[in-house]
């Protein structure tokens, strides 16, 4: 029942284009409380619905315990708990239980519960994307995420370290996005709003020519009065207007026209120049780290030379060792002066980062760096001051340790952000697909072109007619109203072969027109376009955490405090060993004493431990994996889908449109009377052209082949047309009574069916074909066989899945005869036929209960309940109508082999995540003991702090580079031969 409920929610979600995340699956629950009489069961109006925000749930076990507790209460009809959105939805009978009792029950289980009013009656959820500057490791992202989730009205908050962004689902009735920004700022990070709301189109306009605030208000009022304008934000400092509007009602060209007419031609409006969004922020971050590293190098190189190179050149050594005051030398003063700007000006970011983290009770990478460099720097200051005030003190400073440490860490961070920028190249490439300009056509009433005008492609409005010349990109989603051409859609769908386009065919914005001129009528613009939906899906996918990342998040809580304890213990152990002569004096280098040796070991432990590598292990791999999938026409909905897909061991296939082409065609005709085939088809096409049934369309399409005017034939007139639902049609054509339909229709009309025709019908059913009988003037005249052909390569795909140890099952609403025949043809052994949509979902649940990880492959419409119920829902047959909400993975090419590619890509991505974790954990487990001096007693090898710092920076970089290698993913070789075979079949 819960699954059915979720399925219905999903279907509603598709209609409203609302966001729906993957749902947990729970067993069915009782409908009514014990003791409810039959009369009470019939009272439909006595039922109520409540939605609770449940904070503190971390996994499905938590959700299960909440659900069980609610179901134990009397009067509960249904309860569905969504762990991802921290939600519990309850249908109950108020005469038995109330909202407060339910809320208290949830709190008794150990979770904080808050009642949310009117949640399901109207859509009260908005999605806000925020860029967060200043995060350095998992600890930072966890701090921000916790702060956002604690706000009343926030339904879900995800903070991604790799993209440095937050995606927050919140109730606009309860709070505004400004409060979200303030919360992030309060945690100590800079917050920049990227977007709010997914259901509204938004345009930014720059206005020139006004001098006073009054002019700006006047323009604002003029725009606000327009129908379809929902919200206006003004920024007078940069003359910017941001408008949210309904694209069905109005559009940007209308806004510009209103603005320019408001001031009698005084004002000029244009699209606000874009700053590149995430890309410009990434470039600025790269520039900042590069500048910081260069300045650090300018100061650090002289420090390094004076402490480690010039000491071996006699003349220079003498000059540097010259005493200024007591034992204070020129070399020490130089190193102090040069390392101070590195420590406090260039390294200021580490102080601010660690202060913000500690203020909120967490510790991050900045804390380790600040502690390590401070220990080296302030011990060196102590050493210098001691030398200046003492006649006989012989100490060594570590100024080169602190400055070189900061330099190497900045170099590592520079290389890391450089590499991280490449992980999100997929989105940048997708966004670049949209052309900058478009040719707008103005047509007269007869459809003739009267004017052409080049406009910014962002100014395209719904129902505009756009001209696409050969070699140009299609500027908007729409359909062809004139012209013929081939369009390369590989950049959107991954389909390598150009697709023929003629009048009535749909085109996708961002694809390339190859050889003919097309006139396209725009149907989807702005945020509604397929390209925008794909970009939004890939962005959301890169935000969504894989469940495996919880492992890193748990470790990060204790990692830094543990490292600080280990570092202090290392210093103490070596210091005490030196104090009590626990090791020979010969172990101590000539340039230092036992305290300094212990201090170096302690600092090395502190700076070699790297929480960043652990934090980046999962998100970088997910980012690259989802990006690679998008480039191959496979849209993966984040880490959850990736993680589930790699475990799949059972796939449930829908038949029509999934295993078969989904378009019935006439494959055979048998005439029982002497007549011309063309005349026969003219009569039945004239009858069937009035029907909307897919089989009727197949007959009409086939009949066109017998006509010279094949594109738009004029069929004879059909009078007295009658459609008999589920049986067929009849009409009078050329004074003849034509009946087209199944066997039962003929028997109803008292038309005799000979035995040989009965045999023909049985034969067609065995071949997975549908037999259609045709009667003319009460006499059986012909038999048509209609088939929905198998997709090329379907048989091979099932065979390959078998070799991958993945079981295949077919579930269809079609009859048993056709279902068994198709299953036999493709090699599927288990078949469920004549199944309704909810029965498909029940079958998926049965398989899950028997221990299978189930993927459902369907067309995303009537298969929605099963897609939702499955561990991984794969929607096949996407194009511009992407079933984003119902499915976890969308296969845009409609090719069955992409099922194998999706599973293979998820396995490769997940193995890369595992490799990243092994590297990150192994690095720390190996590096910390070496830095602590584990090898020093036996080999004399020790790791100076600055080398430990370089190693720490290298570990993060290596994890990112390891993830980047996924960019070179190639689909399984076995599919290349399959594709060739597919082309041969065609």
mmCIF file of C-alpha atoms in Angstrom, residues 493-805:
data_model
loop_
_atom_site.group_PDB
_atom_site.id
_atom_site.type_symbol
_atom_site.label_atom_id
_atom_site.label_comp_id
_atom_site.label_asym_id
_atom_site.label_seq_id
_atom_site.Cartn_x
_atom_site.Cartn_y
_atom_site.Cartn_z
ATOM 1 C CA UNK A 493 20.964 12.112 -26.419
ATOM 2 C CA UNK A 494 24.363 10.524 -27.094
ATOM 3 C CA UNK A 495 22.874 9.057 -30.321
ATOM 4 C CA UNK A 496 25.674 9.064 -32.916
ATOM 5 C CA UNK A 497 23.541 8.969 -36.094
ATOM 6 C CA UNK A 498 21.849 12.166 -37.399
ATOM 7 C CA UNK A 499 18.043 12.039 -37.122
ATOM 8 C CA UNK A 500 15.833 12.962 -40.090
ATOM 9 C CA UNK A 501 13.489 15.884 -39.377
ATOM 10 C CA UNK A 502 10.483 17.014 -41.394
ATOM 11 C CA UNK A 503 7.259 18.923 -40.764
ATOM 12 C CA UNK A 504 5.736 17.993 -37.383
ATOM 13 C CA UNK A 505 8.898 16.423 -35.924
ATOM 14 C CA UNK A 506 10.220 17.692 -32.599
ATOM 15 C CA UNK A 507 13.701 19.176 -32.192
ATOM 16 C CA UNK A 508 15.783 19.747 -29.065
ATOM 17 C CA UNK A 509 17.560 23.029 -28.296
ATOM 18 C CA UNK A 510 21.372 22.791 -28.509
ATOM 19 C CA UNK A 511 21.411 20.116 -31.261
ATOM 20 C CA UNK A 512 23.060 20.818 -34.641
ATOM 21 C CA UNK A 513 21.186 21.135 -37.951
ATOM 22 C CA UNK A 514 23.204 19.400 -40.653
ATOM 23 C CA UNK A 515 22.005 19.878 -44.227
ATOM 24 C CA UNK A 516 18.684 21.699 -44.728
ATOM 25 C CA UNK A 517 16.893 24.870 -43.615
ATOM 26 C CA UNK A 518 14.252 24.394 -40.907
ATOM 27 C CA UNK A 519 11.586 26.694 -39.525
ATOM 28 C CA UNK A 520 10.942 25.682 -35.905
ATOM 29 C CA UNK A 521 8.104 26.809 -33.636
ATOM 30 C CA UNK A 522 9.393 27.195 -30.051
ATOM 31 C CA UNK A 523 7.439 25.181 -27.464
ATOM 32 C CA UNK A 524 9.746 25.100 -24.440
ATOM 33 C CA UNK A 525 11.936 28.034 -23.496
ATOM 34 C CA UNK A 526 14.118 29.038 -20.543
ATOM 35 C CA UNK A 527 13.994 26.668 -17.580
ATOM 36 C CA UNK A 528 11.423 24.431 -19.335
ATOM 37 C CA UNK A 529 13.785 23.402 -22.154
ATOM 38 C CA UNK A 530 15.232 19.885 -22.320
ATOM 39 C CA UNK A 531 18.744 21.332 -22.045
ATOM 40 C CA UNK A 532 17.851 23.257 -18.869
ATOM 41 C CA UNK A 533 16.209 20.160 -17.403
ATOM 42 C CA UNK A 534 19.290 18.057 -18.169
ATOM 43 C CA UNK A 535 21.637 20.685 -16.686
ATOM 44 C CA UNK A 536 19.416 20.886 -13.592
ATOM 45 C CA UNK A 537 19.327 17.097 -13.295
ATOM 46 C CA UNK A 538 23.119 16.765 -13.616
ATOM 47 C CA UNK A 539 23.604 19.597 -11.080
ATOM 48 C CA UNK A 540 21.227 17.897 -8.627
ATOM 49 C CA UNK A 541 22.939 14.563 -9.252
ATOM 50 C CA UNK A 542 26.314 16.078 -8.403
ATOM 51 C CA UNK A 543 24.836 17.551 -5.218
ATOM 52 C CA UNK A 544 23.237 14.308 -4.001
ATOM 53 C CA UNK A 545 25.400 12.336 -1.586
ATOM 54 C CA UNK A 546 25.898 8.624 -2.106
ATOM 55 C CA UNK A 547 25.046 6.622 1.047
ATOM 56 C CA UNK A 548 28.672 5.424 1.144
ATOM 57 C CA UNK A 549 29.703 9.030 1.866
ATOM 58 C CA UNK A 550 28.185 8.740 5.332
ATOM 59 C CA UNK A 551 31.260 6.677 6.148
ATOM 60 C CA UNK A 552 33.556 9.638 5.401
ATOM 61 C CA UNK A 553 31.221 12.053 7.200
ATOM 62 C CA UNK A 554 31.321 9.898 10.345
ATOM 63 C CA UNK A 555 35.118 9.667 10.272
ATOM 64 C CA UNK A 556 35.512 13.430 9.701
ATOM 65 C CA UNK A 557 33.775 14.206 13.029
ATOM 66 C CA UNK A 558 36.527 12.497 15.005
ATOM 67 C CA UNK A 559 39.433 12.787 12.572
ATOM 68 C CA UNK A 560 40.923 16.183 13.449
ATOM 69 C CA UNK A 561 40.629 15.855 17.255
ATOM 70 C CA UNK A 562 42.209 12.393 16.991
ATOM 71 C CA UNK A 563 45.094 13.755 14.886
ATOM 72 C CA UNK A 564 45.720 16.557 17.414
ATOM 73 C CA UNK A 565 45.867 13.964 20.231
ATOM 74 C CA UNK A 566 48.219 11.751 18.150
ATOM 75 C CA UNK A 567 50.414 14.754 17.333
ATOM 76 C CA UNK A 568 50.700 15.828 20.970
ATOM 77 C CA UNK A 569 51.341 12.208 22.060
ATOM 78 C CA UNK A 570 54.123 11.890 19.446
ATOM 79 C CA UNK A 571 55.817 15.061 20.658
ATOM 80 C CA UNK A 572 55.463 14.013 24.304
ATOM 81 C CA UNK A 573 56.758 10.492 23.660
ATOM 82 C CA UNK A 574 59.880 11.696 21.814
ATOM 83 C CA UNK A 575 60.444 14.542 24.273
ATOM 84 C CA UNK A 576 60.268 12.242 27.318
ATOM 85 C CA UNK A 577 62.416 9.625 25.562
ATOM 86 C CA UNK A 578 65.055 12.316 24.953
ATOM 87 C CA UNK A 579 64.779 13.705 28.491
ATOM 88 C CA UNK A 580 65.255 10.312 30.117
ATOM 89 C CA UNK A 581 67.865 9.100 27.597
ATOM 90 C CA UNK A 582 65.517 6.585 25.989
ATOM 91 C CA UNK A 583 67.564 6.707 22.750
ATOM 92 C CA UNK A 584 71.264 7.388 21.945
ATOM 93 C CA UNK A 585 72.322 11.037 21.575
ATOM 94 C CA UNK A 586 73.768 10.151 18.173
ATOM 95 C CA UNK A 587 70.179 9.997 16.839
ATOM 96 C CA UNK A 588 69.764 13.749 17.347
ATOM 97 C CA UNK A 589 70.947 15.764 14.289
ATOM 98 C CA UNK A 590 73.790 18.183 15.027
ATOM 99 C CA UNK A 591 71.638 21.238 14.238
ATOM 100 C CA UNK A 592 68.991 20.581 16.945
ATOM 101 C CA UNK A 593 68.336 19.217 20.425
ATOM 102 C CA UNK A 594 65.929 16.521 21.682
ATOM 103 C CA UNK A 595 63.075 19.010 22.243
ATOM 104 C CA UNK A 596 63.353 20.317 18.670
ATOM 105 C CA UNK A 597 63.471 16.777 17.263
ATOM 106 C CA UNK A 598 60.314 15.858 19.214
ATOM 107 C CA UNK A 599 58.637 19.069 18.040
ATOM 108 C CA UNK A 600 59.395 18.259 14.397
ATOM 109 C CA UNK A 601 57.893 14.792 14.754
ATOM 110 C CA UNK A 602 54.754 16.270 16.392
ATOM 111 C CA UNK A 603 54.321 18.926 13.658
ATOM 112 C CA UNK A 604 54.847 16.323 10.902
ATOM 113 C CA UNK A 605 52.070 14.122 12.330
ATOM 114 C CA UNK A 606 49.753 17.126 12.520
ATOM 115 C CA UNK A 607 50.231 18.249 8.929
ATOM 116 C CA UNK A 608 50.486 14.890 7.144
ATOM 117 C CA UNK A 609 47.028 13.743 8.277
ATOM 118 C CA UNK A 610 44.530 14.760 5.600
ATOM 119 C CA UNK A 611 40.753 14.832 6.112
ATOM 120 C CA UNK A 612 40.306 16.404 2.641
ATOM 121 C CA UNK A 613 41.140 13.252 0.705
ATOM 122 C CA UNK A 614 38.403 11.360 2.564
ATOM 123 C CA UNK A 615 35.881 14.144 1.967
ATOM 124 C CA UNK A 616 36.607 14.296 -1.768
ATOM 125 C CA UNK A 617 36.681 10.518 -2.375
ATOM 126 C CA UNK A 618 32.958 10.108 -3.117
ATOM 127 C CA UNK A 619 31.721 13.474 -4.503
ATOM 128 C CA UNK A 620 34.460 13.856 -7.125
ATOM 129 C CA UNK A 621 33.842 10.334 -8.465
ATOM 130 C CA UNK A 622 30.062 10.914 -8.499
ATOM 131 C CA UNK A 623 30.552 14.245 -10.309
ATOM 132 C CA UNK A 624 32.713 12.721 -13.030
ATOM 133 C CA UNK A 625 30.537 9.581 -13.288
ATOM 134 C CA UNK A 626 27.276 11.530 -13.708
ATOM 135 C CA UNK A 627 28.993 13.868 -16.193
ATOM 136 C CA UNK A 628 30.266 10.944 -18.274
ATOM 137 C CA UNK A 629 26.791 9.377 -18.141
ATOM 138 C CA UNK A 630 25.196 12.630 -19.396
ATOM 139 C CA UNK A 631 27.631 12.759 -22.332
ATOM 140 C CA UNK A 632 26.531 9.214 -23.287
ATOM 141 C CA UNK A 633 22.817 9.987 -23.057
ATOM 142 C CA UNK A 634 22.429 8.355 -19.629
ATOM 143 C CA UNK A 635 21.179 10.757 -16.960
ATOM 144 C CA UNK A 636 21.967 9.357 -13.504
ATOM 145 C CA UNK A 637 20.161 10.993 -10.585
ATOM 146 C CA UNK A 638 23.078 11.258 -8.173
ATOM 147 C CA UNK A 639 25.071 9.099 -5.815
ATOM 148 C CA UNK A 640 22.079 7.135 -4.482
ATOM 149 C CA UNK A 641 21.226 5.842 -7.978
ATOM 150 C CA UNK A 642 24.888 5.107 -8.742
ATOM 151 C CA UNK A 643 25.350 3.134 -5.557
ATOM 152 C CA UNK A 644 22.127 1.120 -6.020
ATOM 153 C CA UNK A 645 22.779 0.431 -9.725
ATOM 154 C CA UNK A 646 26.139 -1.231 -9.114
ATOM 155 C CA UNK A 647 24.436 -3.824 -6.873
ATOM 156 C CA UNK A 648 21.559 -4.652 -9.277
ATOM 157 C CA UNK A 649 21.129 -8.398 -9.805
ATOM 158 C CA UNK A 650 17.596 -8.483 -11.225
ATOM 159 C CA UNK A 651 16.020 -6.328 -13.965
ATOM 160 C CA UNK A 652 12.282 -6.123 -14.607
ATOM 161 C CA UNK A 653 11.508 -5.066 -18.198
ATOM 162 C CA UNK A 654 8.265 -3.612 -19.451
ATOM 163 C CA UNK A 655 7.389 -5.003 -22.914
ATOM 164 C CA UNK A 656 5.784 -2.304 -25.067
ATOM 165 C CA UNK A 657 8.209 0.493 -25.924
ATOM 166 C CA UNK A 658 10.996 -1.094 -23.882
ATOM 167 C CA UNK A 659 11.762 -4.543 -25.321
ATOM 168 C CA UNK A 660 9.702 -3.707 -28.411
ATOM 169 C CA UNK A 661 9.802 -0.572 -30.576
ATOM 170 C CA UNK A 662 6.402 0.527 -29.218
ATOM 171 C CA UNK A 663 5.094 1.344 -32.699
ATOM 172 C CA UNK A 664 2.841 -1.363 -34.250
ATOM 173 C CA UNK A 665 3.356 -2.123 -37.960
ATOM 174 C CA UNK A 666 1.460 -4.274 -40.471
ATOM 175 C CA UNK A 667 3.667 -7.300 -41.214
ATOM 176 C CA UNK A 668 1.359 -9.520 -43.277
ATOM 177 C CA UNK A 669 -1.855 -9.336 -45.356
ATOM 178 C CA UNK A 670 -3.982 -12.324 -46.523
ATOM 179 C CA UNK A 671 -6.861 -11.619 -48.943
ATOM 180 C CA UNK A 672 -9.742 -14.126 -48.921
ATOM 181 C CA UNK A 673 -11.468 -12.649 -52.033
ATOM 182 C CA UNK A 674 -10.158 -11.562 -55.436
ATOM 183 C CA UNK A 675 -9.603 -7.782 -55.269
ATOM 184 C CA UNK A 676 -6.796 -5.263 -55.812
ATOM 185 C CA UNK A 677 -4.712 -4.776 -52.654
ATOM 186 C CA UNK A 678 -4.660 -0.988 -53.160
ATOM 187 C CA UNK A 679 -8.481 -0.831 -53.235
ATOM 188 C CA UNK A 680 -8.685 -3.115 -50.178
ATOM 189 C CA UNK A 681 -6.414 -0.835 -48.162
ATOM 190 C CA UNK A 682 -8.177 2.327 -49.381
ATOM 191 C CA UNK A 683 -11.454 1.055 -47.949
ATOM 192 C CA UNK A 684 -10.069 0.028 -44.565
ATOM 193 C CA UNK A 685 -7.793 3.122 -44.272
ATOM 194 C CA UNK A 686 -10.808 5.380 -44.966
ATOM 195 C CA UNK A 687 -12.544 3.619 -42.068
ATOM 196 C CA UNK A 688 -9.589 3.484 -39.649
ATOM 197 C CA UNK A 689 -8.406 7.086 -40.243
ATOM 198 C CA UNK A 690 -11.225 8.193 -37.910
ATOM 199 C CA UNK A 691 -9.875 6.061 -35.024
ATOM 200 C CA UNK A 692 -7.197 7.058 -32.497
ATOM 201 C CA UNK A 693 -6.223 3.437 -31.703
ATOM 202 C CA UNK A 694 -2.488 2.605 -32.257
ATOM 203 C CA UNK A 695 -3.446 -0.416 -34.412
ATOM 204 C CA UNK A 696 -5.658 1.830 -36.586
ATOM 205 C CA UNK A 697 -2.763 4.241 -37.058
ATOM 206 C CA UNK A 698 -0.514 1.339 -38.080
ATOM 207 C CA UNK A 699 -3.048 0.269 -40.758
ATOM 208 C CA UNK A 700 -3.412 3.843 -42.116
ATOM 209 C CA UNK A 701 0.385 4.268 -42.180
ATOM 210 C CA UNK A 702 0.772 1.009 -44.135
ATOM 211 C CA UNK A 703 -2.017 1.974 -46.559
ATOM 212 C CA UNK A 704 -0.124 5.162 -47.498
ATOM 213 C CA UNK A 705 2.481 2.994 -49.270
ATOM 214 C CA UNK A 706 -0.090 2.158 -51.966
ATOM 215 C CA UNK A 707 -0.763 5.835 -52.764
ATOM 216 C CA UNK A 708 1.307 8.272 -54.789
ATOM 217 C CA UNK A 709 0.252 11.143 -52.512
ATOM 218 C CA UNK A 710 1.714 9.112 -49.634
ATOM 219 C CA UNK A 711 2.433 12.055 -47.321
ATOM 220 C CA UNK A 712 -1.097 13.503 -47.083
ATOM 221 C CA UNK A 713 -3.481 11.182 -48.950
ATOM 222 C CA UNK A 714 -7.147 12.072 -49.467
ATOM 223 C CA UNK A 715 -9.083 8.985 -48.349
ATOM 224 C CA UNK A 716 -12.641 8.253 -49.538
ATOM 225 C CA UNK A 717 -15.404 9.605 -47.316
ATOM 226 C CA UNK A 718 -16.558 7.340 -44.477
ATOM 227 C CA UNK A 719 -20.193 7.705 -43.357
ATOM 228 C CA UNK A 720 -21.921 6.369 -40.232
ATOM 229 C CA UNK A 721 -18.570 5.726 -38.516
ATOM 230 C CA UNK A 722 -18.890 3.728 -35.253
ATOM 231 C CA UNK A 723 -16.054 2.789 -32.896
ATOM 232 C CA UNK A 724 -16.732 -0.298 -30.763
ATOM 233 C CA UNK A 725 -14.334 0.031 -27.791
ATOM 234 C CA UNK A 726 -12.010 -2.939 -27.420
ATOM 235 C CA UNK A 727 -13.320 -4.611 -30.592
ATOM 236 C CA UNK A 728 -12.909 -2.452 -33.744
ATOM 237 C CA UNK A 729 -14.666 -0.005 -36.059
ATOM 238 C CA UNK A 730 -17.284 0.021 -38.805
ATOM 239 C CA UNK A 731 -18.386 2.558 -41.430
ATOM 240 C CA UNK A 732 -19.928 2.951 -44.905
ATOM 241 C CA UNK A 733 -17.267 3.694 -47.582
ATOM 242 C CA UNK A 734 -18.195 3.924 -51.277
ATOM 243 C CA UNK A 735 -21.614 2.459 -50.388
ATOM 244 C CA UNK A 736 -19.953 -0.627 -48.878
ATOM 245 C CA UNK A 737 -20.219 -1.634 -45.228
ATOM 246 C CA UNK A 738 -16.676 -2.013 -43.879
ATOM 247 C CA UNK A 739 -16.032 -3.720 -40.539
ATOM 248 C CA UNK A 740 -12.456 -3.894 -39.181
ATOM 249 C CA UNK A 741 -11.793 -5.564 -35.848
ATOM 250 C CA UNK A 742 -11.182 -8.697 -33.827
ATOM 251 C CA UNK A 743 -12.837 -12.110 -33.897
ATOM 252 C CA UNK A 744 -15.477 -11.252 -31.274
ATOM 253 C CA UNK A 745 -16.631 -8.208 -33.299
ATOM 254 C CA UNK A 746 -17.180 -10.409 -36.379
ATOM 255 C CA UNK A 747 -19.177 -12.938 -34.365
ATOM 256 C CA UNK A 748 -21.288 -10.111 -32.880
ATOM 257 C CA UNK A 749 -22.026 -8.896 -36.411
ATOM 258 C CA UNK A 750 -23.001 -12.476 -37.465
ATOM 259 C CA UNK A 751 -20.092 -12.793 -39.877
ATOM 260 C CA UNK A 752 -18.941 -16.393 -40.355
ATOM 261 C CA UNK A 753 -15.256 -17.180 -39.697
ATOM 262 C CA UNK A 754 -13.939 -20.161 -41.709
ATOM 263 C CA UNK A 755 -11.667 -22.766 -40.034
ATOM 264 C CA UNK A 756 -8.634 -21.765 -42.128
ATOM 265 C CA UNK A 757 -9.015 -18.151 -40.858
ATOM 266 C CA UNK A 758 -9.188 -19.508 -37.272
ATOM 267 C CA UNK A 759 -5.879 -21.287 -37.975
ATOM 268 C CA UNK A 760 -4.368 -18.070 -39.374
ATOM 269 C CA UNK A 761 -5.353 -16.186 -36.186
ATOM 270 C CA UNK A 762 -3.804 -18.874 -33.955
ATOM 271 C CA UNK A 763 -0.637 -18.752 -36.053
ATOM 272 C CA UNK A 764 -0.327 -14.977 -35.748
ATOM 273 C CA UNK A 765 -0.723 -15.110 -31.956
ATOM 274 C CA UNK A 766 2.037 -17.726 -31.696
ATOM 275 C CA UNK A 767 4.307 -15.314 -33.590
ATOM 276 C CA UNK A 768 3.516 -12.498 -31.097
ATOM 277 C CA UNK A 769 1.327 -10.738 -33.686
ATOM 278 C CA UNK A 770 -2.193 -9.330 -33.463
ATOM 279 C CA UNK A 771 -4.715 -10.648 -36.007
ATOM 280 C CA UNK A 772 -7.224 -8.132 -37.449
ATOM 281 C CA UNK A 773 -10.200 -9.313 -39.550
ATOM 282 C CA UNK A 774 -11.769 -7.229 -42.355
ATOM 283 C CA UNK A 775 -15.330 -7.697 -43.565
ATOM 284 C CA UNK A 776 -16.804 -6.004 -46.661
ATOM 285 C CA UNK A 777 -20.590 -6.100 -47.051
ATOM 286 C CA UNK A 778 -20.965 -8.864 -44.477
ATOM 287 C CA UNK A 779 -18.321 -11.148 -46.017
ATOM 288 C CA UNK A 780 -14.899 -11.854 -44.501
ATOM 289 C CA UNK A 781 -12.428 -10.417 -47.030
ATOM 290 C CA UNK A 782 -8.987 -10.277 -45.437
ATOM 291 C CA UNK A 783 -6.763 -10.937 -42.426
ATOM 292 C CA UNK A 784 -4.055 -8.483 -41.311
ATOM 293 C CA UNK A 785 -1.166 -9.393 -38.984
ATOM 294 C CA UNK A 786 0.132 -6.457 -36.916
ATOM 295 C CA UNK A 787 3.276 -6.702 -34.854
ATOM 296 C CA UNK A 788 5.188 -4.496 -32.449
ATOM 297 C CA UNK A 789 8.717 -5.487 -33.556
ATOM 298 C CA UNK A 790 11.490 -6.188 -31.087
ATOM 299 C CA UNK A 791 14.159 -3.534 -30.700
ATOM 300 C CA UNK A 792 17.390 -4.384 -32.552
ATOM 301 C CA UNK A 793 19.766 -6.115 -30.176
ATOM 302 C CA UNK A 794 17.117 -6.838 -27.472
ATOM 303 C CA UNK A 795 17.977 -10.543 -27.577
ATOM 304 C CA UNK A 796 21.706 -9.810 -27.223
ATOM 305 C CA UNK A 797 21.160 -7.392 -24.334
ATOM 306 C CA UNK A 798 19.278 -10.055 -22.344
ATOM 307 C CA UNK A 799 22.050 -12.550 -23.151
ATOM 308 C CA UNK A 800 24.761 -10.090 -22.021
ATOM 309 C CA UNK A 801 22.881 -9.351 -18.791
ATOM 310 C CA UNK A 802 22.790 -13.101 -18.129
ATOM 311 C CA UNK A 803 26.594 -13.199 -18.548
ATOM 312 C CA UNK A 804 26.831 -10.324 -16.021
ATOM 313 C CA UNK A 805 24.850 -12.503 -13.540
#
